[in-house]
Coordinates of C-alpha atoms and ligand atoms in Angstrom, one line a residue:
M90 CA -46.1 -9.0 59.0
P91 CA -44.6 -8.9 55.6
K92 CA -44.7 -5.6 53.9
W93 CA -46.8 -6.0 50.8
V94 CA -46.7 -3.4 48.2
H95 CA -49.4 -3.6 45.6
L96 CA -48.1 -1.4 42.9
C97 CA -50.5 -1.4 40.1
L98 CA -53.0 0.5 42.2
V99 CA -50.5 3.2 43.0
A100 CA -49.2 3.4 39.5
V101 CA -52.7 3.7 38.0
L102 CA -53.4 6.7 40.2
V103 CA -50.1 8.2 39.2
A104 CA -49.7 7.5 35.5
I105 CA -52.4 7.4 32.9
A106 CA -49.9 5.5 30.8
G107 CA -50.9 2.5 32.9
C108 CA -49.0 0.3 35.2
A109 CA -47.6 -2.1 32.5
D110 CA -45.2 0.4 31.0
I111 CA -41.9 0.6 32.6
D112 CA -39.0 2.5 31.1
W113 CA -35.7 0.8 30.6
W114 CA -33.9 2.3 33.5
E115 CA -36.6 1.4 36.0
N116 CA -35.5 -2.2 36.3
A117 CA -32.0 -1.9 34.7
S118 CA -29.0 -3.9 35.6
L119 CA -26.2 -1.3 35.7
Y120 CA -22.5 -2.0 35.9
Q121 CA -19.7 0.4 36.8
I122 CA -16.5 0.1 34.9
Y123 CA -13.3 1.7 36.3
P124 CA -11.6 2.2 32.9
R125 CA -8.0 2.0 34.2
S126 CA -8.7 -1.5 35.4
F127 CA -11.0 -3.2 33.0
Q128 CA -8.9 -4.2 30.0
D129 CA -5.6 -2.9 28.6
S130 CA -5.4 -3.1 24.8
D131 CA -1.8 -1.8 24.2
G132 CA 0.3 -3.4 26.9
D133 CA 1.0 -0.2 28.9
G134 CA -0.6 -1.9 31.9
I135 CA -3.5 0.6 32.1
G136 CA -7.0 -0.2 30.9
D137 CA -8.4 1.8 28.0
L138 CA -11.3 2.3 25.7
K139 CA -10.3 -0.2 23.1
G140 CA -10.0 -2.7 25.9
I141 CA -13.5 -2.0 27.1
T142 CA -14.8 -2.3 23.6
S143 CA -13.2 -5.8 23.3
R144 CA -15.0 -6.8 26.5
L145 CA -18.5 -5.5 25.9
S146 CA -19.8 -8.8 24.9
Y147 CA -19.1 -10.0 28.4
L148 CA -21.5 -7.4 29.7
K149 CA -24.1 -8.8 27.4
E150 CA -23.3 -12.3 28.6
I151 CA -24.0 -11.4 32.3
G152 CA -27.2 -9.5 31.5
I153 CA -26.1 -5.9 31.9
T154 CA -28.4 -3.2 30.5
A155 CA -26.1 -0.2 30.8
T156 CA -22.6 0.5 32.0
W157 CA -21.2 3.7 33.4
L158 CA -17.6 4.5 32.9
S159 CA -15.6 6.5 35.5
P160 CA -14.1 9.6 33.8
V161 CA -12.2 9.1 30.6
F162 CA -11.8 12.9 29.7
T163 CA -8.6 14.8 29.3
S164 CA -7.1 15.3 32.7
P165 CA -3.8 15.9 34.5
M166 CA -4.9 13.0 36.6
S167 CA -4.3 14.7 39.9
D168 CA -7.4 12.9 41.1
F169 CA -7.5 10.1 38.6
G170 CA -9.7 11.9 36.0
Y171 CA -12.0 13.6 38.5
D172 CA -10.1 16.7 37.6
I173 CA -11.0 17.5 34.0
S174 CA -8.9 19.8 31.8
N175 CA -11.0 19.3 28.7
F176 CA -14.6 18.2 28.9
F177 CA -14.7 17.6 25.1
D178 CA -11.9 15.1 24.6
I179 CA -10.6 11.7 25.7
D180 CA -7.4 11.4 27.7
P181 CA -4.6 9.9 25.7
I182 CA -4.2 7.2 28.4
F183 CA -7.6 5.9 27.4
G184 CA -7.4 6.5 23.7
T185 CA -9.0 8.9 21.3
L186 CA -12.5 10.2 20.3
D187 CA -12.3 7.7 17.4
D188 CA -11.9 4.9 19.9
F189 CA -14.8 6.3 21.8
D190 CA -17.0 6.3 18.7
A191 CA -16.0 2.7 18.0
L192 CA -17.0 1.7 21.5
I193 CA -20.4 3.3 21.0
V194 CA -20.9 1.4 17.7
E195 CA -20.1 -1.9 19.4
A196 CA -22.3 -1.1 22.4
K197 CA -25.2 -0.3 20.1
S198 CA -24.8 -3.5 18.1
L199 CA -24.8 -5.5 21.4
G200 CA -27.6 -3.5 22.9
V201 CA -25.6 -2.4 25.9
K202 CA -26.1 1.3 26.9
I203 CA -23.2 3.6 27.7
I204 CA -23.4 6.2 30.5
L205 CA -20.6 8.7 31.1
D206 CA -19.4 10.0 34.4
F207 CA -19.9 13.8 34.4
V208 CA -18.0 15.8 37.0
P209 CA -19.5 19.2 37.3
N210 CA -18.4 20.1 40.8
H211 CA -15.2 21.6 39.5
S212 CA -12.7 21.5 36.7
S213 CA -8.9 21.0 36.7
D214 CA -6.9 24.2 37.3
E215 CA -5.3 23.3 34.0
N216 CA -8.6 23.7 32.1
E217 CA -8.5 26.7 29.7
W218 CA -11.6 28.1 31.4
F219 CA -9.6 28.5 34.6
D220 CA -6.8 30.2 32.8
K221 CA -9.2 32.6 31.2
S222 CA -10.9 33.3 34.6
V223 CA -7.5 33.9 36.3
N224 CA -6.8 36.5 33.6
R225 CA -10.3 38.0 33.7
V226 CA -10.9 37.3 30.0
D227 CA -14.2 38.8 29.1
G228 CA -17.1 36.5 30.0
Y229 CA -14.9 34.2 32.1
D230 CA -14.3 36.6 35.0
D231 CA -17.0 34.9 37.1
F232 CA -16.6 31.4 35.9
Y233 CA -15.1 30.2 39.2
V234 CA -15.8 31.3 42.8
W235 CA -13.4 34.2 43.5
H236 CA -13.2 36.4 46.6
D237 CA -10.9 39.1 48.0
G238 CA -10.9 37.5 51.5
K239 CA -11.4 39.5 54.6
V240 CA -9.0 41.5 56.7
N241 CA -8.4 40.5 60.3
A242 CA -9.3 43.5 62.5
E243 CA -6.6 42.8 65.0
T244 CA -3.6 41.8 62.9
G245 CA -4.5 43.6 59.7
E246 CA -3.6 40.4 57.8
R247 CA -5.6 39.1 54.9
E248 CA -7.6 35.9 55.7
P249 CA -9.8 33.5 53.6
P250 CA -13.4 34.6 53.3
S251 CA -14.7 31.7 55.6
N252 CA -13.5 28.8 57.7
W253 CA -14.6 26.1 55.1
I254 CA -12.6 22.9 55.0
S255 CA -12.2 20.9 51.8
V256 CA -13.5 17.3 51.5
F257 CA -9.9 16.1 51.4
G258 CA -8.9 18.2 54.5
G259 CA -7.3 21.7 54.6
P260 CA -8.8 25.0 53.6
Q261 CA -11.3 25.3 50.8
W262 CA -9.9 28.7 49.8
T263 CA -6.5 29.2 48.1
W264 CA -4.9 32.5 47.3
H265 CA -4.1 33.0 43.6
E266 CA -1.1 35.2 43.1
T267 CA -1.9 36.2 39.5
R268 CA -5.5 37.2 40.1
Q269 CA -4.8 38.4 43.7
Q270 CA -7.9 36.7 45.0
Y271 CA -8.9 33.5 46.8
F272 CA -10.6 30.8 44.7
L273 CA -12.9 28.1 46.1
H274 CA -12.2 24.3 45.9
Q275 CA -14.4 21.9 47.7
F276 CA -11.8 19.1 46.8
Q277 CA -8.2 19.4 45.9
V278 CA -6.4 22.8 45.2
K279 CA -6.1 21.5 41.6
Q280 CA -9.9 21.3 41.4
P281 CA -11.3 24.8 41.4
D282 CA -15.1 24.9 41.8
L283 CA -17.1 26.3 38.9
N284 CA -19.7 29.1 39.6
F285 CA -23.0 27.5 38.8
T286 CA -25.0 30.6 39.4
N287 CA -23.3 32.0 36.3
P288 CA -25.7 31.2 33.4
M289 CA -22.7 31.0 31.1
V290 CA -21.2 28.2 33.2
R291 CA -24.4 26.3 33.0
E292 CA -24.6 26.8 29.2
H293 CA -21.1 25.5 28.8
M294 CA -22.1 22.4 30.8
L295 CA -25.1 21.8 28.6
D296 CA -22.7 22.1 25.6
V297 CA -20.7 19.3 27.2
L298 CA -23.8 17.1 27.7
K299 CA -24.9 17.8 24.1
F300 CA -21.4 16.9 22.8
W301 CA -21.5 13.4 24.3
L302 CA -25.2 12.9 23.5
D303 CA -24.4 13.6 19.9
R304 CA -21.8 10.9 20.1
G305 CA -24.4 8.4 21.2
V306 CA -24.3 8.1 25.0
D307 CA -27.4 7.1 26.9
G308 CA -26.9 9.2 29.9
F309 CA -24.7 10.6 32.6
R310 CA -23.7 9.8 36.1
I311 CA -23.2 13.1 37.9
D312 CA -20.5 13.2 40.4
A313 CA -20.5 15.0 43.7
V314 CA -23.9 16.6 43.2
P315 CA -24.3 18.0 46.8
H316 CA -21.1 20.1 46.4
I317 CA -22.2 22.0 43.3
Y318 CA -23.5 25.2 45.1
E319 CA -22.2 27.1 48.1
Y320 CA -24.3 29.6 50.0
R321 CA -23.2 33.3 49.7
N322 CA -24.7 36.1 51.7
A323 CA -26.5 38.9 50.0
D324 CA -23.5 41.3 50.5
G325 CA -21.2 38.8 48.8
S326 CA -19.5 37.6 52.0
Y327 CA -19.4 34.0 53.2
S328 CA -20.3 32.7 56.7
D329 CA -18.3 30.3 58.7
E330 CA -19.6 26.8 59.1
P331 CA -20.4 25.6 62.7
V332 CA -18.3 23.0 64.4
S333 CA -20.0 19.6 64.1
G334 CA -18.7 17.8 67.1
W335 CA -18.0 14.7 64.9
S336 CA -14.2 15.2 64.6
S337 CA -11.6 16.6 66.9
N338 CA -9.2 17.5 64.1
P339 CA -9.8 21.1 63.0
E340 CA -8.2 20.3 59.6
A341 CA -10.6 17.5 58.8
Y342 CA -13.7 17.8 56.6
D343 CA -16.0 16.4 59.3
Y344 CA -14.9 19.1 61.8
H345 CA -17.7 21.3 60.4
D346 CA -21.4 20.8 59.8
H347 CA -21.6 21.7 56.1
I348 CA -24.7 23.9 56.1
Y349 CA -23.3 26.3 53.5
T350 CA -21.4 24.0 51.2
K351 CA -23.6 21.0 50.8
D352 CA -27.1 20.3 49.5
Q353 CA -28.0 23.9 48.7
P354 CA -31.6 24.2 47.2
A355 CA -30.3 25.4 43.8
T356 CA -28.8 21.9 43.3
V357 CA -32.3 20.4 42.9
E358 CA -33.2 23.0 40.3
L359 CA -30.0 22.2 38.4
M360 CA -31.0 18.6 38.2
Y361 CA -34.4 19.6 36.8
E362 CA -32.7 21.8 34.3
W363 CA -30.5 18.9 33.1
R364 CA -33.4 16.4 33.0
A365 CA -35.4 18.8 30.9
F366 CA -32.4 19.2 28.6
L367 CA -32.2 15.4 28.2
D368 CA -35.9 15.0 27.6
Q369 CA -35.8 17.8 25.0
Y370 CA -32.9 16.1 23.3
R371 CA -34.9 12.9 23.1
T372 CA -37.9 14.6 21.7
E373 CA -35.7 16.1 19.0
N374 CA -33.5 13.1 18.2
G375 CA -35.6 10.1 19.2
G376 CA -34.3 6.9 20.8
D377 CA -34.7 5.6 24.3
S378 CA -34.8 7.8 27.4
R379 CA -31.5 9.4 28.3
V380 CA -30.8 9.0 32.0
L381 CA -29.2 10.9 34.9
L382 CA -27.6 9.0 37.8
A383 CA -26.7 11.2 40.7
E384 CA -24.0 10.5 43.2
A385 CA -25.3 12.2 46.3
F386 CA -24.5 11.1 49.8
S387 CA -27.6 12.9 51.1
S388 CA -30.7 12.1 53.0
V389 CA -33.4 10.2 51.3
E390 CA -35.6 13.3 51.5
T391 CA -33.1 15.2 49.5
L392 CA -32.8 12.4 47.0
S393 CA -36.6 12.4 46.7
A394 CA -36.4 16.1 45.6
Y395 CA -33.7 15.2 43.1
F396 CA -36.0 12.6 41.6
G397 CA -38.7 15.2 41.0
N398 CA -41.4 17.2 42.9
G399 CA -44.6 16.8 41.0
T400 CA -44.2 19.6 38.6
H401 CA -40.6 18.9 37.6
L402 CA -38.7 15.7 36.7
G403 CA -35.2 15.2 37.9
T404 CA -32.5 12.5 38.0
Q405 CA -34.1 9.1 37.3
L406 CA -31.5 7.3 39.4
P407 CA -30.5 9.2 42.6
M408 CA -28.1 6.5 43.7
N409 CA -29.1 4.5 46.8
F410 CA -26.1 3.6 48.9
Q411 CA -28.0 2.2 51.9
L412 CA -26.9 -1.4 51.3
M413 CA -23.3 -0.2 51.2
Y414 CA -23.5 0.6 54.9
L415 CA -24.1 -3.0 55.8
S416 CA -21.2 -4.8 57.5
G417 CA -20.2 -8.4 58.4
Y418 CA -22.3 -8.2 61.5
S419 CA -25.5 -7.1 59.7
T420 CA -28.5 -9.3 60.3
A421 CA -31.5 -9.9 58.1
R422 CA -33.3 -7.3 60.2
D423 CA -30.6 -4.8 59.5
V424 CA -31.0 -5.5 55.8
V425 CA -34.7 -4.9 56.1
S426 CA -34.1 -1.6 57.8
S427 CA -31.8 -0.6 55.0
I428 CA -34.4 -1.6 52.4
D429 CA -37.2 0.2 54.4
Y430 CA -35.2 3.4 54.5
W431 CA -35.5 3.7 50.8
M432 CA -38.8 2.0 50.1
N433 CA -40.7 4.0 52.8
T434 CA -39.9 7.2 51.0
M435 CA -38.8 6.8 47.5
W436 CA -41.0 3.9 46.6
T437 CA -44.0 5.3 48.4
E438 CA -43.6 8.7 46.7
H439 CA -42.2 7.9 43.3
Q440 CA -42.4 4.0 42.7
T441 CA -38.7 4.0 42.0
A442 CA -35.8 2.1 43.5
N443 CA -32.1 1.4 42.8
W444 CA -29.5 -0.6 44.8
V445 CA -25.8 0.2 44.7
V446 CA -23.6 -2.8 45.6
G447 CA -20.2 -1.0 45.5
N448 CA -18.1 1.7 43.9
H449 CA -14.5 2.9 43.3
D450 CA -14.4 4.7 46.7
T451 CA -15.5 1.9 49.0
N452 CA -14.1 -1.5 50.0
R453 CA -15.4 -4.4 48.0
V454 CA -18.3 -6.5 49.5
A455 CA -15.9 -9.4 50.3
D456 CA -14.0 -7.0 52.6
R457 CA -16.9 -5.0 53.9
M458 CA -19.1 -8.0 54.7
G459 CA -17.0 -11.1 54.2
A460 CA -16.3 -13.3 51.1
H461 CA -19.2 -15.6 51.9
K462 CA -21.7 -12.8 51.7
V463 CA -20.9 -11.6 48.2
D464 CA -23.4 -13.9 46.6
L465 CA -26.0 -13.0 49.2
L466 CA -25.8 -9.3 48.3
N467 CA -25.9 -10.1 44.6
V468 CA -29.0 -12.2 45.1
I469 CA -30.7 -9.5 47.2
V470 CA -30.2 -6.6 44.8
S471 CA -31.5 -8.7 41.8
A472 CA -34.5 -9.9 43.8
L473 CA -35.6 -6.4 44.9
P474 CA -37.6 -4.3 42.5
G475 CA -35.9 -1.5 40.6
A476 CA -32.4 -1.1 39.2
S477 CA -29.2 -2.8 40.5
I478 CA -25.8 -1.1 40.3
T479 CA -22.8 -3.5 40.3
Y480 CA -19.2 -2.4 40.5
Y481 CA -17.0 -4.4 38.1
G482 CA -15.6 -7.6 39.6
E483 CA -18.3 -8.0 42.3
E484 CA -20.0 -10.5 40.1
I485 CA -16.9 -12.8 40.4
G486 CA -16.3 -12.1 44.0
M487 CA -13.2 -9.9 43.7
S488 CA -11.7 -8.7 47.0
N489 CA -9.5 -5.7 48.0
V490 CA -5.8 -5.8 47.7
D491 CA -3.5 -4.2 50.3
V492 CA -1.8 -1.9 47.9
E493 CA 1.4 -0.7 49.3
C494 CA 1.5 3.1 49.0
T495 CA 4.8 4.3 47.6
G496 CA 5.2 7.5 45.5
D497 CA 2.4 9.9 44.7
S498 CA 0.6 7.8 42.2
C499 CA -1.2 5.6 44.7
E500 CA -3.8 6.3 47.3
D501 CA -5.8 4.5 50.0
R502 CA -8.8 3.8 47.6
D503 CA -6.6 1.7 45.3
G504 CA -7.5 -1.6 47.1
E505 CA -10.8 -1.9 45.2
R506 CA -9.5 -0.7 41.9
T507 CA -7.2 -3.6 40.9
P508 CA -7.4 -5.1 37.4
M509 CA -10.4 -7.2 36.4
Q510 CA -9.7 -10.9 36.6
W511 CA -10.5 -12.5 33.3
T512 CA -8.6 -15.8 33.2
A513 CA -6.0 -17.7 35.3
G514 CA -3.4 -16.7 32.7
R515 CA -0.6 -14.1 33.0
N516 CA -1.9 -10.8 34.4
A517 CA -5.3 -12.5 34.4
D518 CA -5.5 -11.5 30.7
F519 CA -6.1 -7.9 31.8
S520 CA -2.8 -6.8 30.0
Q521 CA -0.2 -8.3 27.8
G522 CA 2.4 -5.9 29.2
E523 CA 5.1 -6.4 31.8
N524 CA 3.5 -4.5 34.6
T525 CA -0.1 -3.5 35.5
W526 CA -0.7 -0.1 37.0
L527 CA -2.0 -1.7 40.2
P528 CA -1.0 -5.2 41.2
L529 CA -3.5 -8.0 40.5
N530 CA -5.1 -9.7 43.4
P531 CA -3.1 -12.9 43.9
D532 CA -6.3 -14.8 44.2
Y533 CA -7.1 -14.3 40.5
E534 CA -6.1 -17.8 39.6
R535 CA -9.2 -18.9 41.5
F536 CA -11.5 -16.0 41.1
N537 CA -11.8 -15.2 37.4
V538 CA -14.4 -15.1 34.7
Q539 CA -13.1 -18.1 32.7
T540 CA -12.8 -20.4 35.7
E541 CA -16.1 -19.4 37.2
R542 CA -18.0 -19.9 33.9
G543 CA -17.2 -23.6 34.4
V544 CA -18.1 -23.9 38.1
A545 CA -21.9 -24.6 38.6
R546 CA -22.4 -22.4 41.7
S547 CA -19.7 -19.9 41.2
S548 CA -20.4 -16.2 42.0
L549 CA -20.5 -15.6 38.3
N550 CA -23.1 -18.2 37.6
I551 CA -25.3 -17.1 40.5
F552 CA -25.1 -13.6 39.3
K553 CA -26.1 -14.7 35.8
G554 CA -28.9 -16.8 37.2
M555 CA -30.3 -13.9 39.1
Q556 CA -30.1 -11.6 36.1
A557 CA -32.1 -14.2 34.1
L558 CA -34.7 -14.2 36.9
K559 CA -34.7 -10.4 37.1
S560 CA -35.7 -10.2 33.5
S561 CA -38.3 -13.0 33.7
S562 CA -42.0 -12.4 33.9
A563 CA -42.4 -12.6 37.7
F564 CA -39.7 -10.1 38.3
Q565 CA -40.7 -7.7 35.5
S566 CA -44.2 -7.4 36.9
F567 CA -43.3 -5.2 39.8
K568 CA -45.5 -2.4 38.6
Q569 CA -48.2 -4.7 37.2
E570 CA -50.7 -6.9 39.0
G571 CA -49.2 -8.7 41.9
G572 CA -46.4 -7.2 43.8
F573 CA -43.6 -8.1 46.1
S574 CA -42.9 -8.1 49.8
Y575 CA -39.8 -8.5 52.0
E576 CA -39.4 -9.2 55.7
A577 CA -37.0 -10.8 58.2
I578 CA -38.7 -14.1 59.0
T579 CA -36.0 -14.7 61.7
N580 CA -33.3 -12.4 62.9
Q581 CA -31.0 -13.9 60.2
V582 CA -33.3 -14.9 57.4
L583 CA -34.5 -12.5 54.8
Q584 CA -37.5 -13.4 52.6
I585 CA -38.4 -11.6 49.5
I586 CA -41.6 -12.7 47.6
R587 CA -42.3 -11.8 44.0
T588 CA -45.6 -12.8 42.3
N589 CA -47.2 -12.0 39.0
K590 CA -50.6 -12.2 37.3
Y591 CA -49.7 -15.7 35.9
S592 CA -49.9 -17.0 39.5
E593 CA -46.2 -17.5 39.6
E594 CA -44.7 -17.0 43.0
Y595 CA -41.0 -16.8 43.8
R596 CA -39.6 -16.8 47.3
I597 CA -36.0 -15.7 47.8
L598 CA -34.6 -16.8 51.2
V599 CA -31.3 -15.5 52.4
N600 CA -29.6 -16.7 55.5
M601 CA -27.3 -13.9 56.6
G602 CA -26.0 -15.7 59.7
N603 CA -23.4 -18.3 60.4
G604 CA -25.8 -20.8 61.9
M605 CA -28.2 -23.3 60.4
E606 CA -31.8 -22.1 60.2
I607 CA -34.9 -24.3 60.3
I608 CA -38.2 -22.7 59.4
D609 CA -41.5 -24.5 59.9
G610 CA -44.7 -23.9 58.1
L611 CA -43.5 -21.0 55.9
A612 CA -46.3 -21.4 53.3
D613 CA -49.0 -23.9 52.4
K614 CA -47.5 -25.1 49.1
V615 CA -44.7 -27.2 47.7
F616 CA -42.0 -25.2 46.0
E617 CA -39.2 -26.0 43.5
Y618 CA -35.6 -24.9 43.9
V619 CA -34.7 -22.8 40.9
L620 CA -31.4 -21.3 42.2
T621 CA -29.1 -22.3 45.1
T622 CA -25.8 -20.8 46.2
A623 CA -22.5 -22.6 46.9
Y624 CA -23.2 -23.4 50.6
S625 CA -26.6 -25.0 49.8
S626 CA -27.3 -28.6 50.3
H627 CA -30.0 -28.5 47.7
H628 CA -30.0 -28.4 43.9
Q629 CA -32.0 -26.9 41.2
G630 CA -35.1 -29.0 40.4
Q631 CA -35.5 -30.4 43.9
T632 CA -38.7 -29.6 45.7
V633 CA -39.4 -28.5 49.2
D634 CA -42.8 -28.6 51.1
L635 CA -43.0 -25.3 52.9
R636 CA -46.0 -26.7 54.9
E637 CA -43.4 -28.7 56.7
R638 CA -40.0 -27.2 57.0
I639 CA -37.1 -25.7 55.1
L640 CA -33.5 -25.9 56.3
L641 CA -31.0 -23.2 55.4
M642 CA -27.3 -23.7 55.7
P643 CA -25.1 -20.8 57.1
Y644 CA -24.8 -18.1 54.4
E645 CA -27.1 -19.9 52.0
A646 CA -29.5 -18.2 49.6
V647 CA -32.1 -20.0 47.6
V648 CA -34.7 -19.0 45.0
L649 CA -37.9 -21.1 45.2
R650 CA -40.8 -21.1 42.7
W651 CA -44.4 -22.2 42.9
L652 CA -46.4 -22.5 39.8
A653 CA -50.2 -22.9 40.1
Ligands
NAG838 C1 -21.2 33.9 39.6 O1 -21.5 34.5 38.4 C2 -22.5 35.5 38.4 C3 -22.6 36.1 37.1 O2 -23.4 35.4 36.3 C4 -22.1 36.6 39.4 O3 -23.2 37.5 39.5 C5 -21.8 36.0 40.8 O4 -21.3 37.0 41.6 C6 -20.8 34.9 40.6 N1 -20.6 34.3 41.9 C7 -19.5 34.1 42.5 C8 -19.5 33.4 43.8 O5 -18.4 34.6 42.0
NAG839 C1 -40.8 22.0 42.1 O1 -39.6 22.7 42.0 C2 -39.6 23.9 41.2 C3 -38.2 24.4 41.0 O2 -37.6 24.5 42.3 C4 -40.6 24.9 41.8 O3 -40.7 26.0 41.0 C5 -42.0 24.2 41.9 O4 -42.9 25.1 42.5 C6 -41.9 22.9 42.7 N1 -43.2 22.2 42.7 C7 -43.7 21.7 43.7 C8 -45.0 21.0 43.5 O5 -43.2 21.8 44.8
NAG840 C1 -37.0 -5.0 32.6 O1 -38.4 -5.4 32.3 C2 -38.5 -5.6 30.9 C3 -40.0 -5.9 30.6 O2 -40.8 -4.9 31.1 C4 -37.7 -6.8 30.5 O3 -37.9 -7.1 29.1 C5 -36.3 -6.6 30.8 O4 -35.5 -7.8 30.6 C6 -36.1 -6.2 32.3 N1 -34.7 -5.8 32.5 C7 -33.9 -6.4 33.4 C8 -32.5 -5.9 33.4 O5 -34.3 -7.3 34.1
NAG841 C1 -18.7 13.0 46.7 C2 -17.4 13.2 46.0 O1 -16.4 13.3 46.7 N1 -17.4 13.2 44.7 C3 -16.3 13.5 43.8 C4 -16.1 15.0 43.5 O2 -14.8 15.3 43.2 C5 -13.8 14.7 43.9 C6 -12.6 15.3 43.5 O3 -12.4 15.2 42.1 C7 -13.9 13.2 43.6 O4 -12.8 12.5 44.2 C8 -15.1 12.7 44.2 O5 -15.3 11.3 43.9
CA842 CA1 -3.6 0.8 27.9
CA843 CA1 -19.2 23.8 44.2

C-alpha cells in the first residue's frame, strides 16, 4: 500500500493560520558552499567572498532559495575555519567585512538568502576569550571548561578528570601549564570547549548572532550541536564513559559510549533560546523568518525535540542525514526505509522535512552511490516534500578526487572539497592563478556548468528541471488539499506521487537498479513525460498509458504528469 499523507487535515488541526501558508524555509532549496572551493577572485588559488559574490547569479539560475557558507570567520585554520579566533570578523583569506557586506547586497538584489555557519562547540585557543580565561581575567575565569584533575590513589600522580576521548581521537582533557588546570576539548587541542552553562558565554554568543543578523544574514547553520554540553556531577567531578564495544582501539572516539558528552538535555533548551532570539529579532526588525539549521548526528527523536516541543520552538531545520547513509547497493525499498525513518516521526509530529544530499565531511554521491545515481538522488530530494540541501557541485555530478596527502595542510576529507567546475577552461575558471589549493578533478572538462548547460539531459539540466517542478503548483501544495505518497512498487522502483487541488497529478518513478523494469497497470490513466534522465529511452512530451505498461531503463528516473 502506498503511504498517503493528507496534510491539510493535520495542518488545520495544528495551525489556525491555515494549511495554505508555508514559510520560506519549509520547501526551500538550500545549497552549501565551501568557500575555499567555490570561486577565487584574486588568483591565490583559494576561493573567497568576492568570488562567491560573482557567482551568486548562478544560484538564482539553478533555483536556490538560500545558501549556507562554511565558516569564513577569523581562524588560525587548524581545522579549516572550524576553530574561530574572532567570531566578529572575516578571515583575510576570504576577504573583509566590506566584502561580506557587498555579498549581502548582491544576494538581496537577486533574492538569494545567506546563512552562516556558526560553530559554538568551541573556539580557537588563539581566541582572546581563551587567553583571558587562562589568565583568570575577571568574568572570563569560567568561560571554558577547566578542572584540576584527580590524583591517582596508587601512584600519587595527577590524571585527567575522566576517560573521555575526543572526536578526533586522544584524550579530551589537556593540561594547561599557565593556568595549572586541565581544559576540555571535544575536538582538537586547539579547539577548547566553551562553558555554555555560563550565562556570560551564552550572552557573548547571542552578541555574535546579533552582529551577523545586523549585517543582513538570514540564519545560521549550527555546527556540532550534540557536543555543546557535557555532564558534570553535582560535586564538580566528571564520570568515566563506558566502553561501547564498537571499537577495539582505546584511543578512538568510538571506543566509548558518549553518555556524558553528547546530546545532553540542556542542548535542546539552548536551541529554544536561540530560536526565541531570532524570532524576537524579526519582530523588532521585520523581514522574513530567520532560520536555524542544526548539524546533529542524533536520533530522530532527539531531532524532534530540537525542532520544538509544543510550548517552545527550536531549530526549523534539524538536518536529516538519512539519505546520506544510502550506498551503491541500496534498493528502492532501502530508500523508502530511509524516508520512513524521518516521515514517521518528524512529519507526523511536526509536518516538516528536509533532505541532505551531501556535505564537506562525506564522499560525494558519485562515490558513495555511483555516478549513475547522482541524478536519481537529485530527483528524489526535489520530489519529496520539504527542503532539500545540496552540497556545491552535486548538481553537475562532481566526484571525489584522490588527494595525495603530503604536508599538514591536507586531510582525508579533501576529496569532496575540490574546486567547483565552472567551464572546460584553465582551472575550470575557478581561479586565474597558477595553482589551486586542492587539485581540480581531471574530469572537469566534461563535468562543468558551461558544458552541461548545453547538454539536454545533463545533471545540471535535470537539477534545474526538478527545481522548476518543486516550485510549481503541484509541488507547492504539500500542505494544502491533496498530498503525496511514496512507495517501492518493486524492489528497485521508487514511486513518489504528488497531487494538488487543480487535479494535477505527478508521478516520479526512479529505477535504482541495474536491470530493466516493466510495470503493468500502474494507474488507470494516460500520462505525459515531463522530465526524463540521461538513461531514458523516452522524451519530454511523449505519453505513456499506465493502464498498460511502462518500461524503465536501468538507473532511469522519469517525471510523469496527468492533467484532468
Ligand atoms: C561554567 O560557568 C559557571 C558560571 O556561570 C560555573 O558555575 C560553572 O562551574 C562553570 N562550569 C565549568 C564546567 O567550569
Ligand atoms: C518544552 O521544553 C521546555 C524547556 O525544556 C520545558 O520547560 C517545557 O515544559 C517543555 N514543554 C513540553 C510540552 O514538554
Ligand atoms: C515554495 O512554495 C512557494 C509557494 O508556497 C513557491 O512560491 C516557492 O517557489 C517554493 N519554493 C521552492 C524552492 O520550491
Ligand atoms: C559533528 C562535528 O564534528 N562537528 C564539527 C565540530 O567541530 C569540529 C572541529 O572544529 C568540526 O570539524 C566538526 O565538523
Ligand atoms: Ca582568493
Ligand atoms: Ca562542549
